mmCIF file of C-alpha atoms and ligand atoms in Angstrom:
data_model
loop_
_atom_site.group_PDB
_atom_site.id
_atom_site.type_symbol
_atom_site.label_atom_id
_atom_site.label_comp_id
_atom_site.label_asym_id
_atom_site.label_seq_id
_atom_site.Cartn_x
_atom_site.Cartn_y
_atom_site.Cartn_z
ATOM 1 C CA MET A 276 0.000 0.000 0.000
ATOM 2 C CA ALA A 277 1.341 3.428 -0.938
ATOM 3 C CA THR A 278 -0.010 6.709 0.381
ATOM 4 C CA ILE A 279 1.243 9.703 -1.587
ATOM 5 C CA LEU A 280 1.025 13.384 -0.677
ATOM 6 C CA GLY A 281 0.902 15.594 -3.785
ATOM 7 C CA ILE A 282 1.832 19.288 -3.766
ATOM 8 C CA GLU A 283 1.081 21.727 -6.606
ATOM 9 C CA SER A 284 2.189 25.373 -6.665
ATOM 10 C CA SER A 285 3.202 26.117 -10.259
ATOM 11 C CA CYS A 286 0.959 29.122 -10.869
ATOM 12 C CA ASP A 287 -1.710 30.748 -8.705
ATOM 13 C CA ASP A 288 -3.313 27.756 -6.984
ATOM 14 C CA THR A 289 -1.849 26.213 -3.844
ATOM 15 C CA ALA A 290 -2.983 22.603 -3.765
ATOM 16 C CA ALA A 291 -2.400 19.425 -1.767
ATOM 17 C CA ALA A 292 -3.905 15.960 -2.190
ATOM 18 C CA VAL A 293 -3.603 12.537 -0.608
ATOM 19 C CA LEU A 294 -3.882 9.441 -2.772
ATOM 20 C CA ARG A 295 -3.740 5.807 -1.689
ATOM 21 C CA ASP A 296 -2.998 3.208 -4.375
ATOM 22 C CA GLY A 297 -4.571 5.375 -7.050
ATOM 23 C CA HIS A 298 -7.670 6.248 -4.962
ATOM 24 C CA LEU A 299 -8.103 9.872 -4.011
ATOM 25 C CA LEU A 300 -8.538 10.407 -0.267
ATOM 26 C CA SER A 301 -8.565 14.213 -0.347
ATOM 27 C CA SER A 302 -7.839 17.163 -2.621
ATOM 28 C CA MET A 303 -7.552 20.761 -1.385
ATOM 29 C CA ILE A 304 -7.068 23.904 -3.452
ATOM 30 C CA ALA A 305 -6.597 27.490 -2.273
ATOM 31 C CA ASN A 306 -7.296 29.861 -5.150
ATOM 32 C CA GLN A 307 -5.609 33.233 -5.080
ATOM 33 C CA GLU A 308 -8.216 35.956 -5.488
ATOM 34 C CA VAL A 309 -5.527 38.638 -5.254
ATOM 35 C CA HIS A 310 -4.764 38.462 -9.023
ATOM 36 C CA ARG A 311 -8.285 39.193 -10.207
ATOM 37 C CA LYS A 312 -7.986 42.954 -9.923
ATOM 38 C CA TYR A 313 -4.790 42.940 -12.025
ATOM 39 C CA GLY A 314 -6.367 40.957 -14.874
ATOM 40 C CA GLY A 315 -3.688 38.258 -14.709
ATOM 41 C CA VAL A 316 -1.327 36.443 -12.381
ATOM 42 C CA VAL A 317 1.256 38.671 -10.658
ATOM 43 C CA PRO A 318 4.215 36.340 -9.955
ATOM 44 C CA GLU A 319 5.478 38.061 -6.804
ATOM 45 C CA LEU A 320 2.010 38.098 -5.226
ATOM 46 C CA ALA A 321 1.477 34.454 -6.220
ATOM 47 C CA SER A 322 4.633 33.363 -4.487
ATOM 48 C CA ARG A 323 3.734 35.253 -1.302
ATOM 49 C CA ALA A 324 0.231 33.765 -1.265
ATOM 50 C CA HIS A 325 1.690 30.247 -1.703
ATOM 51 C CA GLN A 326 3.829 30.827 1.384
ATOM 52 C CA GLN A 327 0.750 31.745 3.392
ATOM 53 C CA ASN A 328 -1.381 28.916 2.040
ATOM 54 C CA ILE A 329 0.873 25.898 1.815
ATOM 55 C CA ILE A 330 0.864 24.746 5.454
ATOM 56 C CA PRO A 331 -2.891 25.149 6.069
ATOM 57 C CA VAL A 332 -3.707 23.520 2.709
ATOM 58 C CA VAL A 333 -1.559 20.450 3.452
ATOM 59 C CA ASP A 334 -2.945 20.308 6.964
ATOM 60 C CA ILE A 335 -6.542 20.226 5.731
ATOM 61 C CA ALA A 336 -5.718 17.690 2.994
ATOM 62 C CA LEU A 337 -4.211 15.322 5.582
ATOM 63 C CA LYS A 338 -7.153 15.788 7.963
ATOM 64 C CA GLN A 339 -9.746 15.279 5.230
ATOM 65 C CA ALA A 340 -7.959 12.117 4.131
ATOM 66 C CA GLY A 341 -8.067 10.862 7.718
ATOM 67 C CA VAL A 342 -4.302 10.402 7.854
ATOM 68 C CA THR A 343 -1.381 11.998 9.669
ATOM 69 C CA SER A 344 1.999 12.890 8.223
ATOM 70 C CA ASN A 345 3.283 9.574 9.625
ATOM 71 C CA ASP A 346 1.041 7.688 7.177
ATOM 72 C CA ILE A 347 2.575 9.314 4.093
ATOM 73 C CA ASP A 348 4.979 7.038 2.144
ATOM 74 C CA ALA A 349 6.255 9.636 -0.359
ATOM 75 C CA VAL A 350 5.791 13.285 -1.231
ATOM 76 C CA ALA A 351 5.399 14.356 -4.864
ATOM 77 C CA PHE A 352 5.712 17.996 -5.919
ATOM 78 C CA THR A 353 5.558 20.027 -9.145
ATOM 79 C CA ARG A 354 9.105 20.809 -10.210
ATOM 80 C CA GLY A 355 8.028 22.708 -13.350
ATOM 81 C CA PRO A 356 7.153 24.208 -15.721
ATOM 82 C CA GLY A 357 5.648 27.268 -14.052
ATOM 83 C CA LEU A 358 6.475 30.477 -12.225
ATOM 84 C CA LEU A 359 9.794 30.073 -10.484
ATOM 85 C CA GLY A 360 8.859 31.895 -7.270
ATOM 86 C CA SER A 361 5.668 29.840 -6.996
ATOM 87 C CA LEU A 362 7.386 26.520 -7.718
ATOM 88 C CA LEU A 363 10.015 27.312 -5.125
ATOM 89 C CA VAL A 364 7.420 27.338 -2.323
ATOM 90 C CA GLY A 365 6.047 23.872 -3.150
ATOM 91 C CA THR A 366 9.507 22.467 -3.797
ATOM 92 C CA SER A 367 10.927 23.742 -0.502
ATOM 93 C CA PHE A 368 7.926 22.482 1.412
ATOM 94 C CA ALA A 369 8.129 19.016 -0.183
ATOM 95 C CA LYS A 370 11.873 18.780 0.459
ATOM 96 C CA GLY A 371 11.404 19.686 4.112
ATOM 97 C CA PHE A 372 8.530 17.247 4.495
ATOM 98 C CA ALA A 373 10.492 14.371 2.931
ATOM 99 C CA LEU A 374 13.607 15.139 4.934
ATOM 100 C CA SER A 375 11.848 15.340 8.277
ATOM 101 C CA ARG A 376 9.832 12.160 7.698
ATOM 102 C CA HIS A 377 12.629 10.191 5.983
ATOM 103 C CA ILE A 378 10.449 9.387 2.991
ATOM 104 C CA PRO A 379 11.133 9.544 -0.768
ATOM 105 C CA LEU A 380 10.829 12.829 -2.635
ATOM 106 C CA ILE A 381 9.324 12.652 -6.151
ATOM 107 C CA GLU A 382 9.545 15.475 -8.712
ATOM 108 C CA ILE A 383 6.675 15.895 -11.142
ATOM 109 C CA HIS A 384 6.301 17.489 -14.561
ATOM 110 C CA HIS A 385 3.140 19.611 -14.349
ATOM 111 C CA LEU A 386 1.925 18.803 -17.877
ATOM 112 C CA GLN A 387 2.528 15.087 -17.568
ATOM 113 C CA ALA A 388 0.411 15.279 -14.421
ATOM 114 C CA HIS A 389 -2.476 16.999 -16.234
ATOM 115 C CA ILE A 390 -2.565 14.007 -18.595
ATOM 116 C CA LEU A 391 -2.415 11.344 -15.872
ATOM 117 C CA VAL A 392 -5.610 12.554 -14.131
ATOM 118 C CA HIS A 393 -7.281 9.990 -16.347
ATOM 119 C CA PHE A 394 -5.786 7.250 -14.167
ATOM 120 C CA ILE A 395 -7.140 8.372 -10.802
ATOM 121 C CA LYS A 396 -9.397 5.520 -9.716
ATOM 122 C CA ASN A 397 -13.043 6.303 -9.940
ATOM 123 C CA GLU A 398 -14.959 6.454 -6.660
ATOM 124 C CA GLU A 399 -18.035 4.980 -8.326
ATOM 125 C CA GLY A 400 -15.986 1.904 -9.198
ATOM 126 C CA GLU A 401 -16.589 2.246 -12.907
ATOM 127 C CA ASP A 402 -13.033 2.069 -14.199
ATOM 128 C CA ARG A 403 -12.500 3.348 -17.715
ATOM 129 C CA TYR A 404 -8.956 4.368 -18.557
ATOM 130 C CA PRO A 405 -7.360 5.292 -21.872
ATOM 131 C CA GLN A 406 -5.517 2.359 -23.445
ATOM 132 C CA PHE A 407 -1.905 2.886 -24.541
ATOM 133 C CA PRO A 408 -0.980 4.392 -26.871
ATOM 134 C CA PHE A 409 -3.429 7.269 -26.646
ATOM 135 C CA LEU A 410 -3.465 10.833 -27.909
ATOM 136 C CA CYS A 411 -4.012 13.650 -25.455
ATOM 137 C CA LEU A 412 -5.030 17.167 -26.386
ATOM 138 C CA LEU A 413 -3.523 19.132 -23.524
ATOM 139 C CA VAL A 414 -4.953 22.632 -23.349
ATOM 140 C CA SER A 415 -4.089 24.922 -20.468
ATOM 141 C CA GLY A 416 -3.372 28.555 -19.700
ATOM 142 C CA GLY A 417 0.291 28.213 -20.576
ATOM 143 C CA HIS A 418 0.411 25.240 -22.962
ATOM 144 C CA THR A 419 -1.334 23.694 -25.928
ATOM 145 C CA GLN A 420 0.058 20.356 -27.004
ATOM 146 C CA LEU A 421 -0.804 17.132 -28.761
ATOM 147 C CA VAL A 422 0.839 14.376 -26.787
ATOM 148 C CA LEU A 423 1.280 10.749 -27.798
ATOM 149 C CA VAL A 424 1.179 8.761 -24.560
ATOM 150 C CA ARG A 425 2.837 5.338 -24.829
ATOM 151 C CA ASP A 426 2.860 4.595 -21.120
ATOM 152 C CA HIS A 427 2.220 6.474 -17.867
ATOM 153 C CA LEU A 428 5.696 7.947 -17.905
ATOM 154 C CA ASP A 429 6.508 7.688 -21.612
ATOM 155 C CA MET A 430 5.082 10.635 -23.544
ATOM 156 C CA GLU A 431 6.012 12.445 -26.733
ATOM 157 C CA ILE A 432 4.848 15.907 -27.805
ATOM 158 C CA ILE A 433 3.889 15.599 -31.478
ATOM 159 C CA GLY A 434 2.376 19.077 -31.870
ATOM 160 C CA LYS A 435 2.424 22.316 -29.895
ATOM 161 C CA THR A 436 1.599 25.989 -30.101
ATOM 162 C CA ILE A 437 4.211 28.196 -31.681
ATOM 163 C CA ASP A 438 2.916 31.268 -29.825
ATOM 164 C CA ASP A 439 -0.071 31.649 -27.450
ATOM 165 C CA ALA A 440 -1.774 28.771 -25.656
ATOM 166 C CA ALA A 441 -5.492 28.088 -26.113
ATOM 167 C CA GLY A 442 -6.165 29.300 -22.556
ATOM 168 C CA GLU A 443 -4.319 32.525 -23.341
ATOM 169 C CA ALA A 444 -6.474 32.986 -26.458
ATOM 170 C CA PHE A 445 -9.541 32.787 -24.192
ATOM 171 C CA ASP A 446 -8.059 34.981 -21.458
ATOM 172 C CA LYS A 447 -6.568 37.679 -23.696
ATOM 173 C CA SER A 448 -9.688 37.953 -25.853
ATOM 174 C CA ALA A 449 -11.824 38.158 -22.717
ATOM 175 C CA LYS A 450 -9.615 40.997 -21.508
ATOM 176 C CA LEU A 451 -10.221 42.844 -24.784
ATOM 177 C CA MET A 452 -13.936 42.518 -24.019
ATOM 178 C CA ASP A 453 -13.374 43.882 -20.486
ATOM 179 C CA LEU A 454 -14.388 40.569 -18.911
ATOM 180 C CA PRO A 455 -12.853 39.439 -15.601
ATOM 181 C CA TYR A 456 -9.804 37.162 -15.319
ATOM 182 C CA PRO A 457 -9.566 34.268 -16.005
ATOM 183 C CA GLY A 458 -11.650 34.813 -19.107
ATOM 184 C CA GLY A 459 -12.032 31.178 -20.222
ATOM 185 C CA PRO A 460 -14.905 30.218 -17.905
ATOM 186 C CA VAL A 461 -16.628 33.594 -18.487
ATOM 187 C CA ILE A 462 -16.499 33.181 -22.284
ATOM 188 C CA ASP A 463 -17.762 29.608 -21.895
ATOM 189 C CA LYS A 464 -20.789 30.798 -19.922
ATOM 190 C CA LEU A 465 -21.578 33.708 -22.268
ATOM 191 C CA ALA A 466 -21.125 31.496 -25.342
ATOM 192 C CA ARG A 467 -24.043 29.304 -24.290
ATOM 193 C CA GLU A 468 -26.413 32.231 -24.922
ATOM 194 C CA GLY A 469 -24.786 33.414 -28.146
ATOM 195 C CA ASN A 470 -24.759 32.655 -31.860
ATOM 196 C CA PRO A 471 -21.438 31.043 -32.894
ATOM 197 C CA ASP A 472 -22.081 31.780 -36.601
ATOM 198 C CA ARG A 473 -22.521 35.517 -36.138
ATOM 199 C CA PHE A 474 -18.872 36.577 -36.547
ATOM 200 C CA THR A 475 -15.871 34.957 -38.218
ATOM 201 C CA PHE A 476 -12.282 35.395 -37.104
ATOM 202 C CA SER A 477 -9.100 34.341 -38.828
ATOM 203 C CA LYS A 478 -7.740 30.844 -38.385
ATOM 204 C CA PRO A 479 -4.060 29.974 -38.760
ATOM 205 C CA ARG A 480 -2.689 28.086 -41.733
ATOM 206 C CA ILE A 481 0.173 26.097 -40.308
ATOM 207 C CA ALA A 482 1.410 22.851 -41.753
ATOM 208 C CA GLY A 483 1.810 19.759 -39.566
ATOM 209 C CA LEU A 484 0.453 19.386 -36.057
ATOM 210 C CA ASP A 485 1.490 22.723 -34.540
ATOM 211 C CA TYR A 486 -0.924 25.352 -33.313
ATOM 212 C CA SER A 487 -0.970 29.148 -33.407
ATOM 213 C CA PHE A 488 -3.377 31.473 -31.620
ATOM 214 C CA SER A 489 -1.738 34.890 -31.886
ATOM 215 C CA GLY A 490 -3.344 35.638 -35.288
ATOM 216 C CA LEU A 491 -6.807 35.001 -33.882
ATOM 217 C CA LYS A 492 -6.154 37.372 -31.000
ATOM 218 C CA THR A 493 -4.985 40.113 -33.403
ATOM 219 C CA SER A 494 -7.935 39.554 -35.725
ATOM 220 C CA PHE A 495 -10.273 39.811 -32.714
ATOM 221 C CA LEU A 496 -8.553 43.008 -31.539
ATOM 222 C CA TYR A 497 -8.814 44.752 -34.947
ATOM 223 C CA PHE A 498 -12.385 43.614 -35.393
ATOM 224 C CA LEU A 499 -13.415 45.068 -32.021
ATOM 225 C CA ARG A 500 -11.490 48.286 -32.668
ATOM 226 C CA ASP A 501 -13.288 48.854 -35.994
ATOM 227 C CA GLU A 502 -16.714 48.034 -34.609
ATOM 228 C CA LEU A 503 -16.195 50.240 -31.530
ATOM 229 C CA LYS A 504 -15.490 53.199 -33.840
ATOM 230 C CA ARG A 505 -18.971 52.758 -35.286
ATOM 231 C CA ASP A 506 -20.730 51.991 -32.017
ATOM 232 C CA GLU A 507 -19.061 52.437 -28.637
ATOM 233 C CA ASP A 508 -21.503 49.973 -27.065
ATOM 234 C CA PHE A 509 -20.726 47.245 -29.602
ATOM 235 C CA ILE A 510 -19.159 44.861 -27.082
ATOM 236 C CA VAL A 511 -21.876 45.298 -24.493
ATOM 237 C CA LYS A 512 -24.611 44.734 -27.077
ATOM 238 C CA ASN A 513 -22.973 41.689 -28.673
ATOM 239 C CA LYS A 514 -21.212 40.026 -25.741
ATOM 240 C CA ALA A 515 -22.795 36.602 -26.097
ATOM 241 C CA ASP A 516 -22.405 36.375 -29.894
ATOM 242 C CA LEU A 517 -18.791 37.545 -29.657
ATOM 243 C CA ALA A 518 -18.037 34.924 -27.000
ATOM 244 C CA ALA A 519 -19.791 32.159 -28.942
ATOM 245 C CA SER A 520 -18.066 33.011 -32.232
ATOM 246 C CA LEU A 521 -14.659 33.318 -30.596
ATOM 247 C CA GLN A 522 -15.078 30.054 -28.698
ATOM 248 C CA ARG A 523 -16.174 28.248 -31.833
ATOM 249 C CA THR A 524 -13.085 29.454 -33.694
ATOM 250 C CA ILE A 525 -10.756 28.298 -30.896
ATOM 251 C CA ILE A 526 -12.477 24.894 -30.796
ATOM 252 C CA GLU A 527 -12.253 24.473 -34.573
ATOM 253 C CA ILE A 528 -8.533 25.245 -34.489
ATOM 254 C CA LEU A 529 -8.023 22.692 -31.681
ATOM 255 C CA MET A 530 -10.147 19.963 -33.284
ATOM 256 C CA ASP A 531 -8.633 20.335 -36.734
ATOM 257 C CA LYS A 532 -5.148 19.303 -35.569
ATOM 258 C CA LEU A 533 -6.478 16.645 -33.236
ATOM 259 C CA VAL A 534 -8.231 14.934 -36.154
ATOM 260 C CA LYS A 535 -5.015 15.247 -38.177
ATOM 261 C CA ALA A 536 -2.963 13.739 -35.351
ATOM 262 C CA SER A 537 -5.333 10.797 -35.000
ATOM 263 C CA LYS A 538 -5.158 10.116 -38.739
ATOM 264 C CA LYS A 539 -1.380 10.444 -38.795
ATOM 265 C CA THR A 540 -0.734 8.142 -35.833
ATOM 266 C CA GLY A 541 -3.663 5.773 -36.408
ATOM 267 C CA VAL A 542 -4.561 6.210 -32.731
ATOM 268 C CA SER A 543 -8.254 6.461 -31.854
ATOM 269 C CA GLU A 544 -7.989 6.502 -28.038
ATOM 270 C CA ILE A 545 -8.407 10.243 -27.489
ATOM 271 C CA ALA A 546 -8.098 12.108 -24.185
ATOM 272 C CA LEU A 547 -8.525 15.728 -23.217
ATOM 273 C CA ALA A 548 -6.707 17.459 -20.335
ATOM 274 C CA GLY A 549 -5.763 20.855 -18.866
ATOM 275 C CA GLY A 550 -7.718 23.898 -17.728
ATOM 276 C CA VAL A 551 -9.399 24.541 -21.084
ATOM 277 C CA SER A 552 -10.787 20.992 -21.062
ATOM 278 C CA ALA A 553 -13.418 22.410 -18.674
ATOM 279 C CA ASN A 554 -14.874 24.216 -21.688
ATOM 280 C CA SER A 555 -18.346 22.878 -22.443
ATOM 281 C CA GLY A 556 -18.115 23.615 -26.163
ATOM 282 C CA LEU A 557 -14.821 21.750 -26.469
ATOM 283 C CA ARG A 558 -16.193 18.790 -24.505
ATOM 284 C CA ASP A 559 -19.215 18.630 -26.820
ATOM 285 C CA ALA A 560 -17.046 18.965 -29.929
ATOM 286 C CA ILE A 561 -14.674 16.157 -28.980
ATOM 287 C CA ASN A 562 -17.591 13.881 -28.079
ATOM 288 C CA ALA A 563 -19.323 14.619 -31.389
ATOM 289 C CA GLU A 564 -16.141 14.068 -33.403
ATOM 290 C CA GLY A 565 -15.495 10.889 -31.438
ATOM 291 C CA LYS A 566 -18.906 9.509 -32.314
ATOM 292 C CA LYS A 567 -18.362 10.304 -35.967
ATOM 293 C CA ARG A 568 -14.864 8.809 -36.118
ATOM 294 C CA LYS A 569 -15.393 5.924 -33.695
ATOM 295 C CA TRP A 570 -12.868 7.244 -31.195
ATOM 296 C CA ASN A 571 -12.864 6.219 -27.551
ATOM 297 C CA VAL A 572 -12.993 9.637 -25.896
ATOM 298 C CA TYR A 573 -11.840 10.367 -22.325
ATOM 299 C CA ILE A 574 -12.797 13.671 -20.725
ATOM 300 C CA PRO A 575 -11.668 14.485 -17.178
ATOM 301 C CA LYS A 576 -14.026 15.345 -14.323
ATOM 302 C CA PHE A 577 -14.387 19.115 -13.946
ATOM 303 C CA SER A 578 -12.451 19.083 -10.681
ATOM 304 C CA TYR A 579 -9.456 17.526 -12.490
ATOM 305 C CA THR A 580 -9.328 19.966 -15.413
ATOM 306 C CA THR A 581 -7.700 23.037 -13.850
ATOM 307 C CA ASP A 582 -4.637 22.894 -11.607
ATOM 308 C CA ASN A 583 -4.969 20.489 -8.678
ATOM 309 C CA ALA A 584 -2.734 18.260 -6.593
ATOM 310 C CA ALA A 585 -4.596 14.995 -7.257
ATOM 311 C CA MET A 586 -2.839 14.948 -10.630
ATOM 312 C CA ILE A 587 0.518 15.438 -8.939
ATOM 313 C CA ALA A 588 -0.198 12.607 -6.497
ATOM 314 C CA ILE A 589 -1.272 10.125 -9.222
ATOM 315 C CA THR A 590 1.863 10.863 -11.251
ATOM 316 C CA GLY A 591 3.841 10.494 -8.026
ATOM 317 C CA TYR A 592 2.233 7.109 -7.514
ATOM 318 C CA TYR A 593 3.464 5.795 -10.888
ATOM 319 C CA LYS A 594 6.945 7.150 -10.208
ATOM 320 C CA TYR A 595 6.839 5.600 -6.735
ATOM 321 C CA LEU A 596 6.054 2.193 -8.229
ATOM 322 C CA LYS A 597 9.095 2.577 -10.485
ATOM 323 C CA GLY A 598 11.324 3.909 -7.717
ATOM 324 C CA GLU A 599 11.904 7.190 -9.584
ATOM 325 C CA PHE A 600 12.927 9.377 -6.667
ATOM 326 C CA THR A 601 14.846 12.611 -6.499
ATOM 327 C CA ASP A 602 17.266 13.966 -3.922
ATOM 328 C CA GLN A 603 17.470 17.135 -1.860
ATOM 329 C CA THR A 604 19.616 18.938 -4.459
ATOM 330 C CA THR A 605 16.688 19.237 -6.886
ATOM 331 C CA VAL A 606 15.657 22.770 -7.900
ATOM 332 C CA PRO A 607 12.465 23.999 -9.605
ATOM 333 C CA ARG A 608 12.470 24.701 -13.350
ATOM 334 C CA ALA A 609 10.407 27.435 -15.005
ATOM 335 C CA ARG A 610 10.791 25.629 -18.344
ATOM 336 C CA MET A 611 11.039 21.906 -18.542
ATOM 337 C CA GLY A 612 10.751 19.194 -21.208
ATOM 338 C CA PHE A 613 9.214 15.757 -20.664
HETATM 339 O O1 KG4 B 996 -4.433 24.094 -16.464
HETATM 340 P P1 KG4 B 996 -4.729 25.418 -15.877
HETATM 341 O O2 KG4 B 996 -5.556 25.455 -14.604
HETATM 342 O O3 KG4 B 996 -3.423 26.214 -15.576
HETATM 343 C C1 KG4 B 996 -2.286 26.100 -16.351
HETATM 344 O O4 KG4 B 996 -1.503 25.145 -16.110
HETATM 345 O O5 KG4 B 996 -2.150 26.957 -17.250
HETATM 346 O O6 KG4 B 996 -5.469 26.263 -17.009
HETATM 347 C C2 KG4 B 996 -5.952 27.548 -16.799
HETATM 348 C C3 KG4 B 996 -6.612 28.019 -18.089
HETATM 349 C C4 KG4 B 996 -6.970 29.498 -18.085
HETATM 350 O O7 KG4 B 996 -6.499 30.070 -19.292
HETATM 351 C C5 KG4 B 996 -8.503 29.491 -18.062
HETATM 352 O O8 KG4 B 996 -9.091 30.593 -18.695
HETATM 353 C C6 KG4 B 996 -8.801 28.213 -18.791
HETATM 354 O O9 KG4 B 996 -7.835 27.302 -18.320
HETATM 355 N N1 KG4 B 996 -10.155 27.709 -18.522
HETATM 356 C C7 KG4 B 996 -11.135 27.680 -19.453
HETATM 357 C C8 KG4 B 996 -12.292 27.180 -18.797
HETATM 358 N N2 KG4 B 996 -11.968 26.928 -17.487
HETATM 359 C C9 KG4 B 996 -10.646 27.254 -17.336
HETATM 360 N N3 KG4 B 996 -11.120 28.004 -20.749
HETATM 361 C C10 KG4 B 996 -12.265 27.856 -21.437
HETATM 362 N N4 KG4 B 996 -13.417 27.406 -20.885
HETATM 363 C C11 KG4 B 996 -13.479 27.057 -19.583
HETATM 364 N N5 KG4 B 996 -14.609 26.603 -19.047
HETATM 365 ZN ZN1 ZN B 997 -1.945 23.432 -15.338
#
């Protein structure tokens, strides 16, 4: 039996989770409201908030799991990629915890962890996991990648964004519409009331499996600027249609390369992961495409889409089984490959 404590602090959420043999016992997240008024994450404030939150968050996670620190067999933490000052808090905490309890320390790649949420054992007992090899469309605030997953710890990025991430496309466009941060969930909600065919925005023409979202953002910016010259209330009057049309464009860009990747690799086990996988339009689109193309589609629970520590703990569990431990000299990495 292995009980793993997972720690996540790569961006603006301080999270801790306890997992026993793949079953989640608890998962705690402290969101940092402080960034909202700045319209984006302020790294220095994030790091300070992590320092305040980390001990209470771990404490509650242990209590909710019904365990004490003596029951923990290993501690897994996000080493990167992310904001250095934020990562440093989780890394230092995990090192101290491992050292004081004489247990293994396990470093985790944040993006790999987003993908492995699919392997957290289901409470309802209905186990349905992607079969290897599977393709994962990983869409978050900082990354957009197509990943070929051959095994839990054997992944290859076969396509990625050359500029903005899908989450950034949502967040930056939302900012242009004066919507609160993070814009993704707000656009999602507005889009449900709007007409996705009302406006068209430019889509990238990039060969292969790479993505680009900066052109869409610019096209959206110029479009709004021109319309606002004619009518200063344009955004207010057309909020829902703008959100729906923008969201549809982002989804079409994402789906286009996913279909290509499936054809190219011959893989029809398709998973979705990352913060943007909470998007209802994207979830519907991947399900619809899956039906049409006879894919087996895997969509994470809402609570596993955005940053959490359950994903860190499950990845830690697979590394624990393989004895992939790290030592006290490890340092966080803002950028990090698989
Ligand atoms: O994975 P995540 O929590 O953090 C990173 O590792 O980046 O992703 C955060 C991103 C943000 O850009 C946020 O706007 C987006 O996920 N997001 C959404 C939705 N919920 C979160 N985007 C579109 N629709 C949503 N429902
Ligand atoms: Zn993330």
